[in-house]
mmCIF file of C-alpha atoms and ligand atoms in Angstrom:
data_model
loop_
_atom_site.group_PDB
_atom_site.id
_atom_site.type_symbol
_atom_site.label_atom_id
_atom_site.label_comp_id
_atom_site.label_asym_id
_atom_site.label_seq_id
_atom_site.Cartn_x
_atom_site.Cartn_y
_atom_site.Cartn_z
ATOM 1 C CA MET A 13 -24.256 -4.541 17.877
ATOM 2 C CA GLU A 14 -23.070 -4.752 14.499
ATOM 3 C CA HIS A 15 -21.401 -2.049 11.935
ATOM 4 C CA ARG A 16 -22.884 -1.016 8.974
ATOM 5 C CA ALA A 17 -19.792 -1.716 7.117
ATOM 6 C CA GLU A 18 -16.558 -3.248 7.745
ATOM 7 C CA ALA A 19 -12.996 -4.260 6.148
ATOM 8 C CA ARG A 20 -12.317 -7.671 7.370
ATOM 9 C CA ILE A 21 -8.328 -8.270 7.531
ATOM 10 C CA ASP A 22 -7.119 -11.564 7.578
ATOM 11 C CA ILE A 23 -3.819 -11.751 9.593
ATOM 12 C CA GLN A 24 -3.409 -15.542 8.470
ATOM 13 C CA ALA A 25 -3.270 -14.523 4.827
ATOM 14 C CA PHE A 26 -0.744 -11.703 5.218
ATOM 15 C CA THR A 27 1.701 -14.086 7.064
ATOM 16 C CA SER A 28 1.520 -16.419 4.833
ATOM 17 C CA ASN A 29 2.235 -13.393 1.937
ATOM 18 C CA ILE A 30 5.407 -12.455 4.076
ATOM 19 C CA SER A 31 6.547 -16.065 3.981
ATOM 20 C CA LEU A 32 6.336 -16.590 0.213
ATOM 21 C CA LEU A 33 7.933 -12.852 -0.520
ATOM 22 C CA LYS A 34 10.676 -13.876 2.132
ATOM 23 C CA GLU A 35 11.211 -16.984 0.239
ATOM 24 C CA LYS A 36 11.070 -15.045 -3.252
ATOM 25 C CA ALA A 37 13.550 -12.431 -1.849
ATOM 26 C CA GLY A 38 16.062 -14.695 -0.053
ATOM 27 C CA VAL A 39 17.343 -11.382 1.475
ATOM 28 C CA ASN A 40 15.883 -9.137 4.238
ATOM 29 C CA LEU A 41 12.358 -8.007 4.105
ATOM 30 C CA LEU A 42 11.146 -4.484 5.282
ATOM 31 C CA ALA A 43 7.643 -4.637 4.879
ATOM 32 C CA VAL A 44 5.837 -1.260 3.813
ATOM 33 C CA VAL A 45 2.986 -0.075 6.374
ATOM 34 C CA LYS A 46 2.786 3.604 4.848
ATOM 35 C CA ALA A 47 -0.602 4.950 4.668
ATOM 36 C CA ASP A 48 -2.067 2.880 7.418
ATOM 37 C CA ALA A 49 -0.653 0.018 5.908
ATOM 38 C CA TYR A 50 -2.315 0.301 2.829
ATOM 39 C CA GLY A 51 -5.687 1.247 4.549
ATOM 40 C CA HIS A 52 -5.223 -2.346 6.483
ATOM 41 C CA GLY A 53 -4.297 -0.531 10.005
ATOM 42 C CA LEU A 54 -1.074 0.338 10.983
ATOM 43 C CA ILE A 55 -0.553 -1.033 14.416
ATOM 44 C CA GLU A 56 -2.130 -3.937 13.751
ATOM 45 C CA ILE A 57 -0.224 -4.774 10.477
ATOM 46 C CA GLY A 58 2.956 -3.329 11.826
ATOM 47 C CA LEU A 59 2.898 -5.876 14.730
ATOM 48 C CA ALA A 60 1.995 -8.730 12.713
ATOM 49 C CA ALA A 61 4.643 -7.917 10.395
ATOM 50 C CA GLN A 62 7.078 -8.128 13.215
ATOM 51 C CA ASN A 63 5.775 -11.414 14.394
ATOM 52 C CA SER A 64 5.672 -12.710 10.680
ATOM 53 C CA GLY A 65 9.405 -12.517 10.393
ATOM 54 C CA ALA A 66 9.819 -9.159 8.664
ATOM 55 C CA ASP A 67 12.965 -7.571 9.186
ATOM 56 C CA TRP A 68 12.374 -4.065 9.137
ATOM 57 C CA LEU A 69 9.219 -1.909 8.714
ATOM 58 C CA GLY A 70 9.197 1.037 6.207
ATOM 59 C CA VAL A 71 6.651 4.040 6.426
ATOM 60 C CA ALA A 72 6.548 7.638 4.718
ATOM 61 C CA LEU A 73 6.070 9.665 7.798
ATOM 62 C CA LEU A 74 7.880 9.835 10.945
ATOM 63 C CA GLU A 75 4.405 10.104 12.708
ATOM 64 C CA GLU A 76 3.797 6.828 11.671
ATOM 65 C CA ALA A 77 7.167 5.209 12.791
ATOM 66 C CA VAL A 78 6.545 6.950 16.008
ATOM 67 C CA ALA A 79 3.173 5.640 16.456
ATOM 68 C CA LEU A 80 4.678 1.947 15.699
ATOM 69 C CA ARG A 81 7.252 2.551 18.389
ATOM 70 C CA THR A 82 4.876 3.628 21.092
ATOM 71 C CA HIS A 83 3.050 0.455 20.220
ATOM 72 C CA GLY A 84 5.553 -2.212 20.793
ATOM 73 C CA VAL A 85 7.189 -2.440 17.470
ATOM 74 C CA SER A 86 10.949 -3.092 18.337
ATOM 75 C CA ILE A 87 12.928 -3.972 14.860
ATOM 76 C CA PRO A 88 14.530 -1.391 12.891
ATOM 77 C CA ILE A 89 11.877 1.263 11.234
ATOM 78 C CA LEU A 90 12.920 3.432 8.333
ATOM 79 C CA ALA A 91 10.690 6.772 7.503
ATOM 80 C CA TRP A 92 11.299 8.040 3.944
ATOM 81 C CA LEU A 93 9.377 11.122 3.673
ATOM 82 C CA VAL A 94 10.952 13.249 6.215
ATOM 83 C CA PRO A 95 11.197 16.852 5.124
ATOM 84 C CA PRO A 96 12.950 19.702 6.462
ATOM 85 C CA GLY A 97 11.302 20.787 9.982
ATOM 86 C CA SER A 98 10.527 17.550 11.014
ATOM 87 C CA ASP A 99 11.076 16.594 14.367
ATOM 88 C CA PHE A 100 14.437 14.768 13.768
ATOM 89 C CA ARG A 101 15.244 14.745 18.100
ATOM 90 C CA SER A 102 12.154 12.277 18.016
ATOM 91 C CA ALA A 103 13.196 10.081 15.042
ATOM 92 C CA ALA A 104 16.784 9.854 17.173
ATOM 93 C CA LYS A 105 14.917 9.231 20.467
ATOM 94 C CA HIS A 106 12.756 6.343 19.211
ATOM 95 C CA ASP A 107 15.424 4.834 17.084
ATOM 96 C CA ILE A 108 13.823 5.519 13.904
ATOM 97 C CA ASP A 109 15.862 5.395 10.839
ATOM 98 C CA ILE A 110 15.101 8.525 8.202
ATOM 99 C CA ALA A 111 16.010 8.477 4.610
ATOM 100 C CA VAL A 112 17.575 11.828 3.635
ATOM 101 C CA ALA A 113 17.331 13.242 -0.124
ATOM 102 C CA SER A 114 18.557 16.873 0.327
ATOM 103 C CA LEU A 115 21.449 18.793 1.786
ATOM 104 C CA ALA A 116 18.800 21.017 3.685
ATOM 105 C CA VAL A 117 18.080 17.933 5.847
ATOM 106 C CA LEU A 118 21.500 17.190 6.530
ATOM 107 C CA ASP A 119 22.303 20.926 7.558
ATOM 108 C CA GLU A 120 19.282 20.459 10.191
ATOM 109 C CA ILE A 121 20.509 17.573 11.454
ATOM 110 C CA ARG A 122 23.753 19.249 12.089
ATOM 111 C CA LEU A 123 22.513 22.100 13.936
ATOM 112 C CA LEU A 124 20.671 19.790 16.259
ATOM 113 C CA GLU A 125 24.292 17.779 17.076
ATOM 114 C CA ILE A 126 22.042 14.439 17.301
ATOM 115 C CA LYS A 127 23.233 11.554 15.133
ATOM 116 C CA PRO A 128 19.997 9.713 14.035
ATOM 117 C CA ARG A 129 20.669 6.551 11.822
ATOM 118 C CA ILE A 130 20.034 7.401 8.109
ATOM 119 C CA HIS A 131 19.986 6.197 4.498
ATOM 120 C CA ILE A 132 20.776 8.198 1.763
ATOM 121 C CA GLU A 133 18.268 8.176 -0.977
ATOM 122 C CA VAL A 134 19.233 8.660 -4.592
ATOM 123 C CA ASP A 135 17.384 9.405 -7.905
ATOM 124 C CA THR A 136 18.140 6.616 -10.398
ATOM 125 C CA GLY A 137 15.806 7.609 -12.979
ATOM 126 C CA MET A 138 12.385 7.951 -11.362
ATOM 127 C CA THR A 139 12.897 11.805 -10.833
ATOM 128 C CA ARG A 140 11.163 11.692 -7.662
ATOM 129 C CA GLY A 141 12.640 11.196 -4.529
ATOM 130 C CA GLY A 142 16.516 11.148 -3.863
ATOM 131 C CA PHE A 143 19.696 13.200 -4.577
ATOM 132 C CA LEU A 144 20.085 14.355 -8.362
ATOM 133 C CA ASP A 145 21.591 17.955 -8.490
ATOM 134 C CA GLU A 146 23.050 17.810 -4.741
ATOM 135 C CA TRP A 147 24.839 14.281 -5.186
ATOM 136 C CA HIS A 148 28.351 15.779 -6.112
ATOM 137 C CA GLU A 149 28.018 18.130 -3.144
ATOM 138 C CA LEU A 150 27.136 15.585 -0.650
ATOM 139 C CA LEU A 151 29.990 13.616 -1.486
ATOM 140 C CA GLU A 152 32.262 16.782 -0.849
ATOM 141 C CA SER A 153 30.792 17.335 2.470
ATOM 142 C CA ASP A 154 31.599 16.355 5.942
ATOM 143 C CA LEU A 155 29.569 13.337 6.799
ATOM 144 C CA THR A 156 31.305 12.313 9.803
ATOM 145 C CA PRO A 157 28.077 13.513 11.984
ATOM 146 C CA PHE A 158 25.943 10.842 10.489
ATOM 147 C CA GLU A 159 25.500 7.128 11.244
ATOM 148 C CA ILE A 160 24.908 6.089 7.383
ATOM 149 C CA ILE A 161 22.935 2.844 7.508
ATOM 150 C CA GLY A 162 21.661 2.510 3.975
ATOM 151 C CA ILE A 163 21.619 3.538 0.501
ATOM 152 C CA PHE A 164 18.537 3.008 -1.751
ATOM 153 C CA SER A 165 16.348 4.044 -4.666
ATOM 154 C CA HIS A 166 13.282 3.487 -6.090
ATOM 155 C CA PHE A 167 12.060 2.001 -9.492
ATOM 156 C CA ALA A 168 9.873 3.671 -11.716
ATOM 157 C CA ARG A 169 8.827 0.353 -13.812
ATOM 158 C CA ALA A 170 9.578 -2.519 -11.812
ATOM 159 C CA ASP A 171 6.359 -4.104 -13.090
ATOM 160 C CA GLU A 172 7.177 -3.836 -16.786
ATOM 161 C CA PRO A 173 10.626 -6.080 -16.477
ATOM 162 C CA LEU A 174 11.470 -5.762 -20.066
ATOM 163 C CA GLU A 175 11.776 -1.994 -19.951
ATOM 164 C CA LYS A 176 15.308 -0.791 -20.143
ATOM 165 C CA GLN A 177 14.780 1.718 -17.740
ATOM 166 C CA ASN A 178 15.134 -1.059 -15.117
ATOM 167 C CA LEU A 179 18.545 -1.880 -16.317
ATOM 168 C CA ASP A 180 19.631 1.777 -16.400
ATOM 169 C CA GLN A 181 18.257 2.468 -12.673
ATOM 170 C CA LEU A 182 20.143 -0.752 -11.652
ATOM 171 C CA ASN A 183 23.172 0.359 -13.115
ATOM 172 C CA LEU A 184 23.108 4.027 -11.841
ATOM 173 C CA PHE A 185 22.393 2.826 -8.201
ATOM 174 C CA GLN A 186 25.558 0.720 -8.364
ATOM 175 C CA GLY A 187 27.497 3.609 -9.694
ATOM 176 C CA LYS A 188 26.206 5.682 -6.806
ATOM 177 C CA VAL A 189 27.048 3.023 -4.337
ATOM 178 C CA ARG A 190 30.719 2.847 -5.825
ATOM 179 C CA GLU A 191 30.968 6.652 -5.602
ATOM 180 C CA LEU A 192 30.214 6.711 -1.830
ATOM 181 C CA SER A 193 32.312 3.850 -1.303
ATOM 182 C CA ASP A 194 35.192 5.797 -3.106
ATOM 183 C CA ILE A 195 34.898 8.197 -0.388
ATOM 184 C CA GLY A 196 34.839 5.773 2.271
ATOM 185 C CA ILE A 197 31.213 5.168 2.784
ATOM 186 C CA ASN A 198 30.077 1.791 2.762
ATOM 187 C CA PRO A 199 26.530 1.505 4.169
ATOM 188 C CA PRO A 200 25.591 -2.144 5.111
ATOM 189 C CA ILE A 201 21.931 -1.793 3.740
ATOM 190 C CA LYS A 202 21.623 -1.295 -0.135
ATOM 191 C CA HIS A 203 18.136 -1.334 -0.913
ATOM 192 C CA LEU A 204 16.248 -1.013 -4.475
ATOM 193 C CA SER A 205 13.243 -3.406 -4.907
ATOM 194 C CA ASN A 206 9.708 -2.905 -4.448
ATOM 195 C CA SER A 207 6.962 -5.729 -4.743
ATOM 196 C CA ALA A 208 7.084 -5.973 -8.591
ATOM 197 C CA ALA A 209 10.959 -6.273 -8.550
ATOM 198 C CA THR A 210 10.811 -8.740 -5.912
ATOM 199 C CA PHE A 211 8.920 -11.360 -8.082
ATOM 200 C CA LEU A 212 10.915 -10.219 -11.412
ATOM 201 C CA ASN A 213 14.293 -9.003 -10.639
ATOM 202 C CA HIS A 214 16.575 -10.573 -8.520
ATOM 203 C CA THR A 215 19.651 -8.934 -9.061
ATOM 204 C CA ALA A 216 18.161 -5.804 -7.619
ATOM 205 C CA ALA A 217 17.317 -7.367 -4.268
ATOM 206 C CA PHE A 218 20.720 -6.389 -2.775
ATOM 207 C CA ASP A 219 20.517 -6.491 1.070
ATOM 208 C CA MET A 220 16.594 -5.803 1.458
ATOM 209 C CA VAL A 221 13.839 -5.805 -0.405
ATOM 210 C CA ARG A 222 10.729 -3.199 0.319
ATOM 211 C CA THR A 223 7.193 -5.018 -0.011
ATOM 212 C CA GLY A 224 3.951 -3.103 -0.073
ATOM 213 C CA ILE A 225 1.229 -4.389 -2.100
ATOM 214 C CA ALA A 226 2.039 -7.729 -2.321
ATOM 215 C CA MET A 227 2.192 -8.456 1.480
ATOM 216 C CA TYR A 228 -1.646 -7.324 1.083
ATOM 217 C CA GLY A 229 -1.770 -10.059 -1.050
ATOM 218 C CA LEU A 230 -2.411 -7.620 -4.188
ATOM 219 C CA THR A 231 -0.821 -8.085 -7.515
ATOM 220 C CA PRO A 232 1.483 -4.925 -8.389
ATOM 221 C CA GLU A 233 0.179 -4.699 -11.717
ATOM 222 C CA ILE A 234 -2.719 -7.594 -13.431
ATOM 223 C CA VAL A 235 -1.709 -6.924 -16.903
ATOM 224 C CA GLU A 236 1.983 -7.634 -16.761
ATOM 225 C CA MET A 237 2.314 -9.758 -13.866
ATOM 226 C CA GLY A 238 -1.008 -11.415 -13.349
ATOM 227 C CA THR A 239 -3.785 -11.753 -10.755
ATOM 228 C CA SER A 240 -3.274 -12.439 -7.210
ATOM 229 C CA LYS A 241 -3.830 -15.862 -7.902
ATOM 230 C CA ASP A 242 -1.452 -16.012 -10.244
ATOM 231 C CA LEU A 243 1.417 -15.077 -7.939
ATOM 232 C CA SER A 244 0.362 -17.245 -5.021
ATOM 233 C CA LEU A 245 -1.069 -14.136 -3.057
ATOM 234 C CA LYS A 246 -3.612 -14.127 -0.738
ATOM 235 C CA PRO A 247 -5.874 -10.842 -0.627
ATOM 236 C CA VAL A 248 -6.040 -9.742 3.211
ATOM 237 C CA MET A 249 -8.790 -7.456 2.720
ATOM 238 C CA GLN A 250 -12.249 -8.106 2.586
ATOM 239 C CA LEU A 251 -14.375 -5.086 2.319
ATOM 240 C CA ARG A 252 -18.556 -5.736 3.148
ATOM 241 C CA ALA A 253 -21.537 -3.702 3.872
ATOM 242 C CA LYS A 254 -25.140 -4.164 4.861
ATOM 243 C CA LEU A 255 -27.781 -3.395 2.922
ATOM 244 C CA HIS A 256 -29.675 -0.567 4.164
ATOM 245 C CA LEU A 257 -33.039 -1.279 2.695
ATOM 246 C CA VAL A 258 -34.305 -3.495 -0.112
ATOM 247 C CA LYS A 259 -37.009 -2.628 -2.558
ATOM 248 C CA LYS A 260 -39.332 -3.735 -5.386
ATOM 249 C CA VAL A 261 -39.326 -1.297 -8.128
ATOM 250 C CA PRO A 262 -40.986 -0.947 -11.676
ATOM 251 C CA ALA A 263 -39.481 -1.174 -15.042
ATOM 252 C CA GLY A 264 -38.438 2.517 -16.236
ATOM 253 C CA SER A 265 -37.378 3.700 -12.753
ATOM 254 C CA SER A 266 -34.296 6.309 -12.757
ATOM 255 C CA VAL A 267 -32.166 5.639 -9.840
ATOM 256 C CA GLY A 268 -30.043 8.030 -7.936
ATOM 257 C CA TYR A 269 -28.383 11.855 -8.701
ATOM 258 C CA GLY A 270 -28.537 12.756 -12.186
ATOM 259 C CA ALA A 271 -31.121 10.232 -13.133
ATOM 260 C CA THR A 272 -28.002 8.346 -15.042
ATOM 261 C CA ALA A 273 -29.698 4.824 -14.681
ATOM 262 C CA THR A 274 -32.957 3.394 -15.612
ATOM 263 C CA THR A 275 -34.391 0.150 -14.582
ATOM 264 C CA GLU A 276 -35.102 -2.011 -17.584
ATOM 265 C CA ARG A 277 -37.405 -4.497 -16.020
ATOM 266 C CA ASP A 278 -39.319 -4.801 -12.752
ATOM 267 C CA THR A 279 -36.797 -5.824 -10.040
ATOM 268 C CA THR A 280 -35.354 -5.442 -6.962
ATOM 269 C CA LEU A 281 -32.867 -2.941 -5.876
ATOM 270 C CA GLY A 282 -30.405 -2.928 -2.708
ATOM 271 C CA VAL A 283 -29.302 0.126 -1.255
ATOM 272 C CA VAL A 284 -25.706 -0.396 0.121
ATOM 273 C CA ALA A 285 -24.356 1.232 3.221
ATOM 274 C CA MET A 286 -21.248 2.595 2.018
ATOM 275 C CA GLY A 287 -20.199 5.430 -0.363
ATOM 276 C CA TYR A 288 -17.629 7.705 -1.768
ATOM 277 C CA ALA A 289 -17.020 9.091 1.575
ATOM 278 C CA ASP A 290 -15.893 5.639 2.715
ATOM 279 C CA GLY A 291 -13.762 5.165 -0.375
ATOM 280 C CA ILE A 292 -16.201 3.575 -3.014
ATOM 281 C CA PRO A 293 -15.026 5.067 -6.362
ATOM 282 C CA ARG A 294 -17.505 7.334 -7.269
ATOM 283 C CA ILE A 295 -16.712 7.079 -10.879
ATOM 284 C CA SER A 296 -17.602 3.315 -10.728
ATOM 285 C CA THR A 297 -20.273 2.147 -12.605
ATOM 286 C CA ALA A 298 -19.396 -1.584 -13.767
ATOM 287 C CA ALA A 299 -18.452 -3.170 -10.065
ATOM 288 C CA GLY A 300 -21.147 -3.893 -7.607
ATOM 289 C CA VAL A 301 -21.382 -6.597 -5.170
ATOM 290 C CA PHE A 302 -21.689 -10.035 -4.097
ATOM 291 C CA ILE A 303 -24.675 -11.717 -2.201
ATOM 292 C CA ASP A 304 -26.069 -15.109 -2.364
ATOM 293 C CA GLY A 305 -23.633 -16.587 -4.643
ATOM 294 C CA ASN A 306 -24.645 -13.659 -7.405
ATOM 295 C CA ARG A 307 -22.901 -10.662 -8.453
ATOM 296 C CA ALA A 308 -25.761 -7.544 -8.585
ATOM 297 C CA PRO A 309 -24.156 -4.404 -10.434
ATOM 298 C CA ILE A 310 -24.023 -0.900 -9.432
ATOM 299 C CA MET A 311 -27.200 0.965 -10.587
ATOM 300 C CA GLY A 312 -26.708 4.737 -11.137
ATOM 301 C CA ARG A 313 -23.952 6.926 -9.137
ATOM 302 C CA VAL A 314 -22.246 6.359 -6.329
ATOM 303 C CA SER A 315 -23.674 8.777 -3.391
ATOM 304 C CA MET A 316 -21.257 9.837 -0.356
ATOM 305 C CA ASP A 317 -22.745 7.234 1.813
ATOM 306 C CA GLN A 318 -24.613 4.755 -0.305
ATOM 307 C CA PHE A 319 -25.170 3.361 -3.622
ATOM 308 C CA VAL A 320 -27.320 0.993 -5.070
ATOM 309 C CA VAL A 321 -27.321 -2.349 -6.866
ATOM 310 C CA ASP A 322 -29.444 -4.245 -8.957
ATOM 311 C CA LEU A 323 -30.148 -7.618 -6.923
ATOM 312 C CA GLY A 324 -32.430 -9.063 -9.764
ATOM 313 C CA PRO A 325 -36.334 -9.775 -9.887
ATOM 314 C CA GLU A 326 -35.615 -12.972 -8.073
ATOM 315 C CA SER A 327 -33.962 -11.993 -5.269
ATOM 316 C CA THR A 328 -35.047 -12.757 -1.849
ATOM 317 C CA ALA A 329 -32.496 -10.406 -0.047
ATOM 318 C CA LYS A 330 -33.583 -8.311 2.951
ATOM 319 C CA SER A 331 -32.802 -5.074 4.627
ATOM 320 C CA GLY A 332 -29.905 -5.848 6.694
ATOM 321 C CA ASP A 333 -28.289 -8.542 4.837
ATOM 322 C CA TRP A 334 -24.699 -8.326 4.549
ATOM 323 C CA VAL A 335 -23.109 -8.080 0.882
ATOM 324 C CA VAL A 336 -19.578 -8.134 -0.294
ATOM 325 C CA ILE A 337 -17.963 -5.368 -2.002
ATOM 326 C CA PHE A 338 -14.747 -6.972 -2.639
ATOM 327 C CA GLY A 339 -12.809 -9.950 -1.174
ATOM 328 C CA ASP A 340 -10.271 -12.678 -3.077
ATOM 329 C CA GLY A 341 -12.448 -13.622 -5.832
ATOM 330 C CA SER A 342 -12.476 -17.133 -4.865
ATOM 331 C CA ARG A 343 -16.362 -17.450 -4.678
ATOM 332 C CA GLY A 344 -17.182 -15.095 -7.762
ATOM 333 C CA GLU A 345 -17.065 -11.690 -6.036
ATOM 334 C CA TYR A 346 -15.492 -8.750 -7.408
ATOM 335 C CA THR A 347 -11.737 -8.059 -6.170
ATOM 336 C CA ALA A 348 -9.925 -4.895 -5.610
ATOM 337 C CA ASP A 349 -8.640 -5.408 -8.877
ATOM 338 C CA ASP A 350 -12.295 -5.271 -10.360
ATOM 339 C CA TRP A 351 -13.157 -2.086 -8.445
ATOM 340 C CA ALA A 352 -9.775 -0.681 -9.663
ATOM 341 C CA SER A 353 -10.233 -1.361 -13.455
ATOM 342 C CA THR A 354 -13.813 0.016 -13.491
ATOM 343 C CA SER A 355 -12.880 3.483 -11.884
ATOM 344 C CA LEU A 356 -9.488 4.315 -13.839
ATOM 345 C CA SER A 357 -7.459 3.189 -10.608
ATOM 346 C CA ILE A 358 -5.304 0.646 -9.049
ATOM 347 C CA ASN A 359 -5.494 -1.889 -6.403
ATOM 348 C CA TYR A 360 -3.277 0.329 -4.284
ATOM 349 C CA GLU A 361 -5.932 3.229 -4.266
ATOM 350 C CA ILE A 362 -8.720 0.791 -3.931
ATOM 351 C CA VAL A 363 -7.643 -0.305 -0.410
ATOM 352 C CA THR A 364 -5.852 2.487 0.921
ATOM 353 C CA ARG A 365 -9.031 4.818 0.461
ATOM 354 C CA ILE A 366 -11.018 3.068 2.644
ATOM 355 C CA GLY A 367 -12.089 5.734 5.035
ATOM 356 C CA PRO A 368 -11.505 5.979 8.546
ATOM 357 C CA ARG A 369 -15.116 5.444 9.410
ATOM 358 C CA VAL A 370 -15.202 1.893 8.399
ATOM 359 C CA PRO A 371 -13.842 -0.272 11.117
ATOM 360 C CA ARG A 372 -10.978 -2.890 10.420
ATOM 361 C CA ILE A 373 -12.013 -6.377 11.895
ATOM 362 C CA TYR A 374 -9.144 -8.443 12.167
ATOM 363 C CA ALA A 375 -10.860 -12.006 11.541
ATOM 364 C CA PRO A 376 -11.283 -14.147 8.556
ATOM 365 C CA HIS A 377 -13.137 -13.575 5.697
ATOM 366 C CA VAL A 378 -17.070 -14.528 5.793
ATOM 367 C CA TYR A 379 -19.256 -15.096 2.996
HETATM 368 C C1 PLP B 15 5.482 2.408 -1.121
HETATM 369 C C2 PLP B 15 6.702 1.952 -1.487
HETATM 370 C C3 PLP B 15 7.539 0.666 -1.825
HETATM 371 C C4 PLP B 15 6.607 -0.476 -1.565
HETATM 372 O O1 PLP B 15 5.880 -0.450 -2.988
HETATM 373 P P1 PLP B 15 4.988 -1.598 -3.733
HETATM 374 O O2 PLP B 15 4.818 -1.705 -4.795
HETATM 375 O O3 PLP B 15 3.755 -1.638 -2.692
HETATM 376 O O4 PLP B 15 5.697 -2.890 -3.193
HETATM 377 C C5 PLP B 15 9.042 0.685 -1.738
HETATM 378 N N1 PLP B 15 9.595 1.614 -1.364
HETATM 379 C C6 PLP B 15 9.229 2.984 -1.316
HETATM 380 C C7 PLP B 15 10.490 3.967 -1.465
HETATM 381 C C8 PLP B 15 7.721 3.236 -1.605
HETATM 382 O O5 PLP B 15 7.498 4.531 -1.250
#
């Protein structure tokens, strides 16, 4: 039996990206595998990262970290979206490091009389995660019940290296490190860089970089930093689907909900067996699929489970043929970046939102 659609995940490409990033970073590498490893599969990618020389894994949720532990990940794992009320006992039990960004979490952990490994997250100007207004109270509180492994922050504009905010955040981070040091706390692992900073900002590497998108072979920002290829990254995911139907239609046929597109000539249309429920952006009108060496553009609106493409009058495609929705672009197919740019999105969102009913196949890409 074959699936109607699949995301093919090339582990060799993933491994090659990790090697490249480790070389760029020159320090320990934390592989970010949150959100089902950006849609690539949490456990498979977590284990592949461990086998490819990643020093740490990073996730948002504690549940993601526990799943990695119970599936054989033995390297350190950091979870950084762990609000009050989380299962801190299980973090301690599974040897999972947690990021702490509020006094409320420290108070809860104190009451539990456990000693999980923590990383203090500081807000250096992104104004999202991390200590900001509670920082001075933190410095005055009793931190002896905690095993403080790390201090970290996150860049808001690492993909725009000339922006002054990068230097401001770096300086502020160093200041916070000093303030902690002044009260006798010197966390061994200071970390600040994401993928973009790993390429562009070597002074921000400290003891570890946290790479996500680049490990999956995608550029952090195509305008500022260039394509995957420009960065020597290999896109890991190829998305394919079958043509559910192929049909010849006359000029003047309106296609799809709202009849937003009309064929301008007699042509052959293909109905692709994926839709917005699978993560195909409904807003996309300018992307399409790749078949028999040609691009076939979308016609009309993307539906929940399917969308229509114009295969052209000369097409010999048949129902059941595979089409490539996105790949690494080397054969002329659309890329995740093409889908992003035609749907007011970013490549992060394109791969992360490929839905759970699309099987992930751990095998090389096919054409
Ligand atoms: C998601 C995330 C990263 C990875 O960012 P990329 O741009 O994908 O490299 C790093 N650090 C934190 C705290 C994150 O949330």
